[in-house]
Amino acid sequence: MGKFEIKTDKAGKYRFNLKAGNGQVILSSQGYSSKSACENGIESVRAHAPDDGNFERNTAKDGSPFFNLKASNGQVIGNSEMYSSESAMENGISSVKKNAPSASVEEISE
């Protein structure tokens, strides 16, 4: 079962990672100024992840595929790691679609 992990970065911003059942990070957020804004970002991921049209597939300068998950207003609400192949990226998208809607939320203190 997947889970969202909320943590605070060195700059004091709140960020979340969506992890698959195997513990691998499959989606990361931007920095949010408050915990509640970060939690709203998680809810947006849950709402938008099931729709394939919300995933923007990209290629980095080095040729590595990656994706962004966008809200209906076009704002990026999460991005993936760099993948070794397009099929690996598609597996990542499938994992986000499967895990995000029912993932638990855990706050990580560092």
Tab-separated table of C-alpha atoms in Angstrom:
chain	number	residue	atom	x	y	z
A	1	MET	CA	0.000	0.000	0.000
A	2	GLY	CA	1.311	3.427	-0.901
A	3	LYS	CA	1.754	6.354	1.453
A	4	PHE	CA	2.383	10.068	1.397
A	5	GLU	CA	5.211	11.267	3.620
A	6	ILE	CA	5.266	14.921	4.684
A	7	LYS	CA	8.553	16.426	5.805
A	8	THR	CA	10.110	19.846	6.272
A	9	ASP	CA	13.129	20.745	4.152
A	10	LYS	CA	16.174	22.776	5.224
A	11	ALA	CA	14.471	25.995	4.127
A	12	GLY	CA	11.468	25.273	6.383
A	13	LYS	CA	9.144	24.385	3.491
A	14	TYR	CA	6.770	21.436	3.668
A	15	ARG	CA	7.125	18.773	0.971
A	16	PHE	CA	5.530	15.409	0.332
A	17	ASN	CA	6.675	12.262	-1.380
A	18	LEU	CA	4.298	9.566	-2.569
A	19	LYS	CA	5.891	6.185	-1.986
A	20	ALA	CA	4.809	2.887	-3.517
A	21	GLY	CA	4.292	-0.185	-1.357
A	22	ASN	CA	7.947	-1.135	-1.905
A	23	GLY	CA	9.115	2.180	-0.402
A	24	GLN	CA	10.225	3.730	-3.704
A	25	VAL	CA	9.389	7.423	-4.204
A	26	ILE	CA	7.078	7.707	-7.225
A	27	LEU	CA	6.023	11.381	-6.970
A	28	SER	CA	7.515	14.430	-5.210
A	29	SER	CA	6.001	17.823	-4.513
A	30	GLN	CA	7.170	21.390	-4.631
A	31	GLY	CA	7.855	23.223	-1.373
A	32	TYR	CA	4.813	24.570	0.477
A	33	SER	CA	4.860	27.407	3.015
A	34	SER	CA	2.476	25.651	5.436
A	35	LYS	CA	1.527	22.121	6.418
A	36	SER	CA	-2.099	22.761	5.449
A	37	ALA	CA	-1.044	23.870	1.947
A	38	CYS	CA	1.015	20.675	1.664
A	39	GLU	CA	-2.002	18.602	2.754
A	40	ASN	CA	-4.096	20.390	0.104
A	41	GLY	CA	-1.457	19.379	-2.441
A	42	ILE	CA	-1.856	15.745	-1.370
A	43	GLU	CA	-5.639	15.992	-1.803
A	44	SER	CA	-5.080	17.455	-5.278
A	45	VAL	CA	-2.833	14.509	-6.186
A	46	ARG	CA	-5.516	12.090	-4.967
A	47	ALA	CA	-8.144	13.873	-7.070
A	48	HIS	CA	-6.087	14.182	-10.261
A	49	ALA	CA	-4.018	10.963	-10.308
A	50	PRO	CA	-6.716	8.639	-11.722
A	51	ASP	CA	-7.009	10.650	-14.976
A	52	ASP	CA	-4.246	9.849	-17.477
A	53	GLY	CA	-4.801	13.240	-19.128
A	54	ASN	CA	-3.323	14.943	-16.048
A	55	PHE	CA	0.082	13.324	-16.602
A	56	GLU	CA	2.544	15.292	-18.715
A	57	ARG	CA	5.234	13.026	-20.148
A	58	ASN	CA	8.594	14.742	-20.699
A	59	THR	CA	12.186	14.033	-21.664
A	60	ALA	CA	15.114	15.630	-19.835
A	61	LYS	CA	18.101	17.120	-21.683
A	62	ASP	CA	20.037	13.889	-21.130
A	63	GLY	CA	17.209	11.873	-22.735
A	64	SER	CA	15.774	10.495	-19.476
A	65	PRO	CA	11.981	10.245	-19.445
A	66	PHE	CA	10.051	11.753	-16.509
A	67	PHE	CA	6.519	12.974	-15.820
A	68	ASN	CA	4.633	15.736	-14.064
A	69	LEU	CA	1.166	15.421	-12.572
A	70	LYS	CA	-0.890	18.539	-13.243
A	71	ALA	CA	-4.055	19.867	-11.654
A	72	SER	CA	-6.997	20.851	-13.836
A	73	ASN	CA	-5.734	24.473	-13.767
A	74	GLY	CA	-2.466	23.326	-15.373
A	75	GLN	CA	-0.340	23.760	-12.236
A	76	VAL	CA	2.226	21.017	-11.572
A	77	ILE	CA	1.369	19.267	-8.279
A	78	GLY	CA	4.021	16.577	-8.392
A	79	ASN	CA	6.931	15.341	-10.445
A	80	SER	CA	8.664	12.035	-10.887
A	81	GLU	CA	12.244	10.897	-10.775
A	82	MET	CA	14.204	10.406	-13.990
A	83	TYR	CA	13.583	7.004	-15.543
A	84	SER	CA	15.838	4.766	-17.607
A	85	SER	CA	13.177	4.119	-20.270
A	86	GLU	CA	9.701	5.166	-21.383
A	87	SER	CA	8.271	1.838	-20.225
A	88	ALA	CA	9.744	2.414	-16.750
A	89	MET	CA	8.138	5.884	-16.725
A	90	GLU	CA	4.765	4.401	-17.729
A	91	ASN	CA	5.094	1.927	-14.852
A	92	GLY	CA	5.695	4.914	-12.552
A	93	ILE	CA	2.551	6.639	-13.835
A	94	SER	CA	0.545	3.439	-13.314
A	95	SER	CA	1.898	3.219	-9.775
A	96	VAL	CA	0.841	6.808	-8.999
A	97	LYS	CA	-2.655	6.119	-10.411
A	98	LYS	CA	-2.941	2.977	-8.276
A	99	ASN	CA	-1.415	4.248	-5.026
A	100	ALA	CA	-2.390	7.914	-4.722
A	101	PRO	CA	-6.180	7.706	-4.185
A	102	SER	CA	-5.992	5.497	-1.080
A	103	ALA	CA	-2.492	6.240	0.249
A	104	SER	CA	-2.152	7.045	3.936
A	105	VAL	CA	-0.413	10.224	5.129
A	106	GLU	CA	2.503	10.134	7.551
A	107	GLU	CA	4.509	13.054	8.895
A	108	ILE	CA	8.253	12.441	9.060
A	109	SER	CA	10.260	14.437	11.562
A	110	GLU	CA	13.959	14.789	10.926
